[in-house]
Amino acid sequence: GQSLEQPSEVTAVEGAIVQINCTYQTSGFYGLSWYQQHDGGAPTFLSYNALDGLEETGRFSSFLSRSDSYGYLLLQELQMKDSASYFCAVRAYSSASKIIFGSGTRLSIRP
Amino acid sequence: DTGVSQDPRHKITKRGQNVTFRCDPISEHNRLYWYRQTLGQGPEFLTYFQNEAQLEKSRLLSDRFSAERPKGSFSTLEIQRTEQGDSAMYLCASSSQGIPSTDTQYFGPGTRLTVL
């Protein structure tokens, strides 16, 4: 089976940098994705790591290490609008059509 | 591109009643997904359509749940004999042609179901 573990809550200061970790147990997957979801809103795609290493998209970067069963999302120059829940997710080899989400990390930004 | 839309946005029903939700995907997308999300959890996969064919169903989808996509465009999710445990946000997502392992899914705003 597959499971993804994330911290339930993280608090950071506006303008700072924060890292949200994701550790997983899965028998095999195509890549690690990250989604953002504001309260009452829909999940929106942020980034995808098919291979080990760092992917950068503006203020957001995502990292994957398959050997360590570990990934993270790095948010820089935090803004108040970044307050949201962040989910890591995988597509398993056994079923590429569905996304398996972690339980999510609620990020709160303080002024 | 108007995005994925879902109707209704909120539904309150009494236990035992049937409910039906509708999802309109992005027009050129041939893949459609349903997920269920409870408070403080990530979305859980329910079912997947490619065009009008339902290709995968989760074991979470009991016999009381049925989904259709009759013409390969909009989809409906029906829950029969609702139970309080069915209370959740029901999310629809769509994606376009491409390798299923890498395509980006676009989510709708969801239908929040409350079963009293």
Short mmCIF file of N, CA and C in Angstrom, two decimals, chain B:
data_model
loop_
_atom_site.label_atom_id
_atom_site.label_comp_id
_atom_site.label_asym_id
_atom_site.label_seq_id
_atom_site.Cartn_x
_atom_site.Cartn_y
_atom_site.Cartn_z
N ASP B 1 -11.56 29.34 -21.05
CA ASP B 1 -11.46 28.24 -20.09
C ASP B 1 -12.15 28.65 -18.80
N THR B 2 -13.31 27.99 -18.54
CA THR B 2 -14.06 28.39 -17.35
C THR B 2 -13.70 27.53 -16.17
N GLY B 3 -12.84 26.57 -16.30
CA GLY B 3 -12.46 25.72 -15.19
C GLY B 3 -13.48 24.63 -14.94
N VAL B 4 -13.21 23.82 -13.94
CA VAL B 4 -14.12 22.74 -13.55
C VAL B 4 -15.20 23.33 -12.65
N SER B 5 -16.45 23.04 -12.96
CA SER B 5 -17.54 23.54 -12.12
C SER B 5 -18.30 22.37 -11.51
N GLN B 6 -18.85 22.61 -10.34
CA GLN B 6 -19.62 21.59 -9.63
C GLN B 6 -20.90 22.20 -9.10
N ASP B 7 -21.94 21.39 -9.08
CA ASP B 7 -23.24 21.87 -8.63
C ASP B 7 -23.97 20.75 -7.89
N PRO B 8 -24.59 21.02 -6.74
CA PRO B 8 -24.54 22.29 -6.02
C PRO B 8 -23.24 22.48 -5.27
N ARG B 9 -23.02 23.64 -4.70
CA ARG B 9 -21.84 23.85 -3.88
C ARG B 9 -22.05 23.32 -2.47
N HIS B 10 -23.28 23.36 -2.03
CA HIS B 10 -23.61 22.86 -0.70
C HIS B 10 -24.90 22.05 -0.78
N LYS B 11 -24.95 20.95 0.00
CA LYS B 11 -26.15 20.14 0.04
C LYS B 11 -26.34 19.64 1.46
N ILE B 12 -27.50 19.91 2.01
CA ILE B 12 -27.86 19.39 3.32
C ILE B 12 -29.02 18.44 3.11
N THR B 13 -28.89 17.24 3.66
CA THR B 13 -29.93 16.25 3.46
C THR B 13 -30.14 15.45 4.74
N LYS B 14 -31.24 14.77 4.79
CA LYS B 14 -31.50 13.91 5.95
C LYS B 14 -31.02 12.50 5.64
N ARG B 15 -30.60 11.84 6.68
CA ARG B 15 -30.15 10.45 6.54
C ARG B 15 -31.20 9.62 5.82
N GLY B 16 -30.75 8.82 4.88
CA GLY B 16 -31.66 7.95 4.16
C GLY B 16 -32.10 8.49 2.81
N GLN B 17 -31.87 9.80 2.60
CA GLN B 17 -32.25 10.40 1.33
C GLN B 17 -31.18 10.14 0.27
N ASN B 18 -31.58 10.27 -1.00
CA ASN B 18 -30.63 10.17 -2.10
C ASN B 18 -30.19 11.56 -2.52
N VAL B 19 -28.94 11.69 -2.93
CA VAL B 19 -28.44 12.97 -3.43
C VAL B 19 -27.67 12.72 -4.71
N THR B 20 -27.66 13.73 -5.57
CA THR B 20 -26.91 13.66 -6.83
C THR B 20 -26.14 14.94 -7.02
N PHE B 21 -24.87 14.80 -7.38
CA PHE B 21 -24.00 15.94 -7.63
C PHE B 21 -23.58 15.92 -9.10
N ARG B 22 -23.34 17.12 -9.62
CA ARG B 22 -22.92 17.23 -11.01
C ARG B 22 -21.56 17.86 -11.11
N CYS B 23 -20.77 17.42 -12.08
CA CYS B 23 -19.47 18.00 -12.37
C CYS B 23 -19.37 18.28 -13.86
N ASP B 24 -18.99 19.50 -14.19
CA ASP B 24 -18.70 19.86 -15.58
C ASP B 24 -17.20 20.10 -15.71
N PRO B 25 -16.50 19.23 -16.40
CA PRO B 25 -15.04 19.38 -16.51
C PRO B 25 -14.67 20.49 -17.48
N ILE B 26 -13.39 20.79 -17.55
CA ILE B 26 -12.88 21.68 -18.59
C ILE B 26 -13.19 21.02 -19.94
N SER B 27 -13.68 21.81 -20.88
CA SER B 27 -14.36 21.26 -22.06
C SER B 27 -13.51 20.28 -22.87
N GLU B 28 -12.25 20.51 -23.02
CA GLU B 28 -11.45 19.62 -23.87
C GLU B 28 -10.84 18.44 -23.11
N HIS B 29 -11.13 18.33 -21.82
CA HIS B 29 -10.54 17.27 -21.01
C HIS B 29 -11.33 15.98 -21.16
N ASN B 30 -10.62 14.88 -21.40
CA ASN B 30 -11.31 13.61 -21.57
C ASN B 30 -11.29 12.75 -20.31
N ARG B 31 -10.50 13.15 -19.33
CA ARG B 31 -10.43 12.36 -18.09
C ARG B 31 -11.12 13.11 -16.96
N LEU B 32 -11.87 12.38 -16.17
CA LEU B 32 -12.62 12.98 -15.06
C LEU B 32 -12.50 12.09 -13.84
N TYR B 33 -12.33 12.74 -12.69
CA TYR B 33 -12.09 12.02 -11.44
C TYR B 33 -13.04 12.55 -10.38
N TRP B 34 -13.43 11.69 -9.45
CA TRP B 34 -14.14 12.09 -8.25
C TRP B 34 -13.30 11.73 -7.03
N TYR B 35 -13.26 12.67 -6.07
CA TYR B 35 -12.56 12.47 -4.81
C TYR B 35 -13.51 12.86 -3.68
N ARG B 36 -13.21 12.36 -2.49
CA ARG B 36 -13.93 12.76 -1.28
C ARG B 36 -12.90 13.27 -0.29
N GLN B 37 -13.23 14.39 0.36
CA GLN B 37 -12.32 14.98 1.33
C GLN B 37 -13.06 15.30 2.62
N THR B 38 -12.54 14.80 3.74
CA THR B 38 -13.08 15.14 5.04
C THR B 38 -12.14 16.13 5.72
N LEU B 39 -12.65 16.80 6.74
CA LEU B 39 -11.92 17.89 7.38
C LEU B 39 -10.56 17.42 7.90
N GLY B 40 -9.53 18.14 7.52
CA GLY B 40 -8.20 17.84 8.02
C GLY B 40 -7.51 16.70 7.31
N GLN B 41 -8.10 16.22 6.24
CA GLN B 41 -7.51 15.12 5.48
C GLN B 41 -7.32 15.51 4.02
N GLY B 42 -6.47 14.76 3.34
CA GLY B 42 -6.32 14.97 1.92
C GLY B 42 -7.45 14.31 1.15
N PRO B 43 -7.64 14.71 -0.09
CA PRO B 43 -8.67 14.07 -0.92
C PRO B 43 -8.41 12.58 -1.08
N GLU B 44 -9.50 11.79 -1.09
CA GLU B 44 -9.39 10.35 -1.31
C GLU B 44 -10.05 10.01 -2.64
N PHE B 45 -9.34 9.26 -3.45
CA PHE B 45 -9.84 8.90 -4.78
C PHE B 45 -11.09 8.03 -4.67
N LEU B 46 -12.08 8.34 -5.50
CA LEU B 46 -13.30 7.53 -5.57
C LEU B 46 -13.41 6.78 -6.89
N THR B 47 -13.31 7.52 -8.00
CA THR B 47 -13.50 6.88 -9.30
C THR B 47 -12.92 7.73 -10.41
N TYR B 48 -12.74 7.11 -11.59
CA TYR B 48 -12.05 7.74 -12.73
C TYR B 48 -12.74 7.32 -14.02
N PHE B 49 -12.97 8.32 -14.88
CA PHE B 49 -13.53 8.11 -16.22
C PHE B 49 -12.54 8.57 -17.27
N GLN B 50 -12.47 7.79 -18.33
CA GLN B 50 -11.83 8.28 -19.54
C GLN B 50 -12.92 8.30 -20.60
N ASN B 51 -13.22 9.49 -21.07
CA ASN B 51 -14.42 9.70 -21.89
C ASN B 51 -15.63 9.17 -21.10
N GLU B 52 -16.44 8.30 -21.70
CA GLU B 52 -17.62 7.84 -20.97
C GLU B 52 -17.37 6.56 -20.18
N ALA B 53 -16.19 6.00 -20.30
CA ALA B 53 -15.90 4.72 -19.65
C ALA B 53 -15.37 4.92 -18.23
N GLN B 54 -16.00 4.24 -17.29
CA GLN B 54 -15.53 4.26 -15.90
C GLN B 54 -14.46 3.20 -15.76
N LEU B 55 -13.20 3.61 -15.65
CA LEU B 55 -12.08 2.69 -15.71
C LEU B 55 -11.60 2.21 -14.36
N GLU B 56 -11.89 2.96 -13.33
CA GLU B 56 -11.41 2.56 -12.01
C GLU B 56 -12.35 3.05 -10.93
N LYS B 57 -12.57 2.20 -9.93
CA LYS B 57 -13.39 2.55 -8.78
C LYS B 57 -12.65 2.16 -7.52
N SER B 58 -12.67 3.02 -6.53
CA SER B 58 -12.05 2.71 -5.26
C SER B 58 -12.92 1.76 -4.46
N ARG B 59 -12.27 1.00 -3.58
CA ARG B 59 -13.05 0.16 -2.68
C ARG B 59 -13.85 1.00 -1.69
N LEU B 60 -13.49 2.31 -1.60
CA LEU B 60 -14.27 3.22 -0.75
C LEU B 60 -15.68 3.40 -1.30
N LEU B 61 -15.83 3.17 -2.59
CA LEU B 61 -17.11 3.43 -3.25
C LEU B 61 -18.03 2.23 -3.02
N SER B 62 -18.89 2.36 -1.99
CA SER B 62 -19.79 1.26 -1.68
C SER B 62 -20.89 1.18 -2.74
N ASP B 63 -21.72 0.16 -2.59
CA ASP B 63 -22.82 -0.04 -3.54
C ASP B 63 -23.80 1.12 -3.53
N ARG B 64 -23.76 1.95 -2.51
CA ARG B 64 -24.68 3.09 -2.46
C ARG B 64 -24.23 4.23 -3.36
N PHE B 65 -22.99 4.17 -3.81
CA PHE B 65 -22.44 5.22 -4.65
C PHE B 65 -22.44 4.76 -6.11
N SER B 66 -22.84 5.66 -7.00
CA SER B 66 -22.73 5.37 -8.42
C SER B 66 -22.38 6.64 -9.16
N ALA B 67 -21.55 6.50 -10.16
CA ALA B 67 -21.13 7.65 -10.95
C ALA B 67 -21.33 7.32 -12.42
N GLU B 68 -21.66 8.37 -13.17
CA GLU B 68 -21.86 8.21 -14.61
C GLU B 68 -21.23 9.37 -15.35
N ARG B 69 -20.91 9.11 -16.59
CA ARG B 69 -20.47 10.17 -17.49
C ARG B 69 -21.00 9.80 -18.86
N PRO B 70 -22.28 9.97 -19.06
CA PRO B 70 -22.98 9.36 -20.20
C PRO B 70 -22.47 9.77 -21.58
N LYS B 71 -22.08 10.97 -21.78
CA LYS B 71 -21.64 11.40 -23.11
C LYS B 71 -20.18 11.83 -23.11
N GLY B 72 -19.48 11.44 -22.08
CA GLY B 72 -18.07 11.80 -22.01
C GLY B 72 -17.83 13.26 -21.72
N SER B 73 -18.91 13.96 -21.26
CA SER B 73 -18.70 15.37 -20.91
C SER B 73 -18.91 15.54 -19.41
N PHE B 74 -20.11 15.97 -18.98
CA PHE B 74 -20.35 16.14 -17.55
C PHE B 74 -20.49 14.77 -16.89
N SER B 75 -20.38 14.79 -15.57
CA SER B 75 -20.52 13.55 -14.80
C SER B 75 -21.44 13.79 -13.62
N THR B 76 -22.10 12.74 -13.17
CA THR B 76 -22.89 12.81 -11.96
C THR B 76 -22.43 11.76 -10.97
N LEU B 77 -22.50 12.11 -9.70
CA LEU B 77 -22.21 11.19 -8.61
C LEU B 77 -23.47 11.11 -7.74
N GLU B 78 -24.02 9.92 -7.61
CA GLU B 78 -25.22 9.74 -6.81
C GLU B 78 -24.88 8.92 -5.57
N ILE B 79 -25.43 9.36 -4.44
CA ILE B 79 -25.31 8.60 -3.21
C ILE B 79 -26.73 8.23 -2.78
N GLN B 80 -26.98 6.96 -2.66
CA GLN B 80 -28.30 6.49 -2.23
C GLN B 80 -28.29 6.21 -0.74
N ARG B 81 -29.43 6.42 -0.12
CA ARG B 81 -29.61 6.10 1.31
C ARG B 81 -28.45 6.69 2.12
N THR B 82 -28.31 7.99 2.05
CA THR B 82 -27.18 8.64 2.69
C THR B 82 -27.08 8.32 4.17
N GLU B 83 -25.84 8.30 4.63
CA GLU B 83 -25.52 8.07 6.04
C GLU B 83 -24.72 9.27 6.55
N GLN B 84 -24.70 9.43 7.86
CA GLN B 84 -23.97 10.57 8.41
C GLN B 84 -22.49 10.52 8.04
N GLY B 85 -21.96 9.33 7.90
CA GLY B 85 -20.56 9.18 7.52
C GLY B 85 -20.26 9.63 6.10
N ASP B 86 -21.30 9.89 5.32
CA ASP B 86 -21.09 10.39 3.96
C ASP B 86 -20.82 11.89 3.94
N SER B 87 -21.01 12.55 5.06
CA SER B 87 -20.76 13.99 5.12
C SER B 87 -19.30 14.27 4.80
N ALA B 88 -19.07 15.08 3.80
CA ALA B 88 -17.71 15.34 3.32
C ALA B 88 -17.80 16.36 2.19
N MET B 89 -16.64 16.76 1.70
CA MET B 89 -16.55 17.55 0.47
C MET B 89 -16.30 16.57 -0.67
N TYR B 90 -17.09 16.67 -1.72
CA TYR B 90 -16.91 15.81 -2.89
C TYR B 90 -16.31 16.66 -4.01
N LEU B 91 -15.11 16.29 -4.40
CA LEU B 91 -14.35 17.05 -5.38
C LEU B 91 -14.31 16.33 -6.71
N CYS B 92 -14.41 17.10 -7.76
CA CYS B 92 -14.27 16.59 -9.12
C CYS B 92 -13.01 17.21 -9.72
N ALA B 93 -12.32 16.45 -10.54
CA ALA B 93 -11.14 16.97 -11.22
C ALA B 93 -11.15 16.46 -12.66
N SER B 94 -10.49 17.18 -13.53
CA SER B 94 -10.38 16.72 -14.92
C SER B 94 -8.96 16.95 -15.42
N SER B 95 -8.61 16.19 -16.44
CA SER B 95 -7.31 16.36 -17.07
C SER B 95 -7.42 15.98 -18.54
N SER B 96 -6.40 16.39 -19.30
CA SER B 96 -6.48 16.20 -20.75
C SER B 96 -5.61 15.03 -21.18
N GLN B 97 -5.51 14.84 -22.48
CA GLN B 97 -4.70 13.77 -23.05
C GLN B 97 -3.28 13.86 -22.56
N GLY B 98 -2.65 12.75 -22.49
CA GLY B 98 -1.28 12.69 -22.04
C GLY B 98 -1.07 11.43 -21.24
N ILE B 99 0.12 11.25 -20.77
CA ILE B 99 0.44 10.07 -19.98
C ILE B 99 -0.25 10.20 -18.62
N PRO B 100 -1.08 9.23 -18.25
CA PRO B 100 -1.81 9.36 -16.98
C PRO B 100 -0.91 9.61 -15.79
N SER B 101 0.31 9.13 -15.84
CA SER B 101 1.17 9.28 -14.68
C SER B 101 1.67 10.70 -14.50
N THR B 102 1.53 11.52 -15.53
CA THR B 102 2.10 12.87 -15.42
C THR B 102 1.09 13.98 -15.68
N ASP B 103 -0.14 13.64 -16.10
CA ASP B 103 -1.03 14.74 -16.43
C ASP B 103 -1.45 15.50 -15.16
N THR B 104 -1.72 16.78 -15.34
CA THR B 104 -2.11 17.64 -14.23
C THR B 104 -3.62 17.61 -14.09
N GLN B 105 -4.10 17.34 -12.89
CA GLN B 105 -5.53 17.34 -12.64
C GLN B 105 -5.95 18.71 -12.12
N TYR B 106 -7.04 19.22 -12.69
CA TYR B 106 -7.60 20.51 -12.30
C TYR B 106 -8.87 20.24 -11.51
N PHE B 107 -8.90 20.76 -10.29
CA PHE B 107 -10.01 20.46 -9.39
C PHE B 107 -11.09 21.53 -9.46
N GLY B 108 -12.32 21.08 -9.26
CA GLY B 108 -13.44 21.99 -9.09
C GLY B 108 -13.54 22.44 -7.65
N PRO B 109 -14.49 23.35 -7.35
CA PRO B 109 -14.61 23.91 -6.00
C PRO B 109 -15.23 22.94 -5.00
N GLY B 110 -15.82 21.85 -5.49
CA GLY B 110 -16.37 20.84 -4.60
C GLY B 110 -17.82 21.07 -4.24
N THR B 111 -18.46 20.00 -3.81
CA THR B 111 -19.81 20.03 -3.23
C THR B 111 -19.70 19.56 -1.80
N ARG B 112 -20.10 20.44 -0.88
CA ARG B 112 -20.04 20.04 0.54
C ARG B 112 -21.37 19.40 0.93
N LEU B 113 -21.31 18.15 1.31
CA LEU B 113 -22.51 17.40 1.72
C LEU B 113 -22.56 17.29 3.23
N THR B 114 -23.70 17.64 3.79
CA THR B 114 -23.97 17.44 5.21
C THR B 114 -25.18 16.55 5.34
N VAL B 115 -24.99 15.44 6.02
CA VAL B 115 -26.10 14.50 6.25
C VAL B 115 -26.51 14.59 7.71
N LEU B 116 -27.76 14.98 7.94
CA LEU B 116 -28.26 15.18 9.31
C LEU B 116 -28.81 13.89 9.89
#
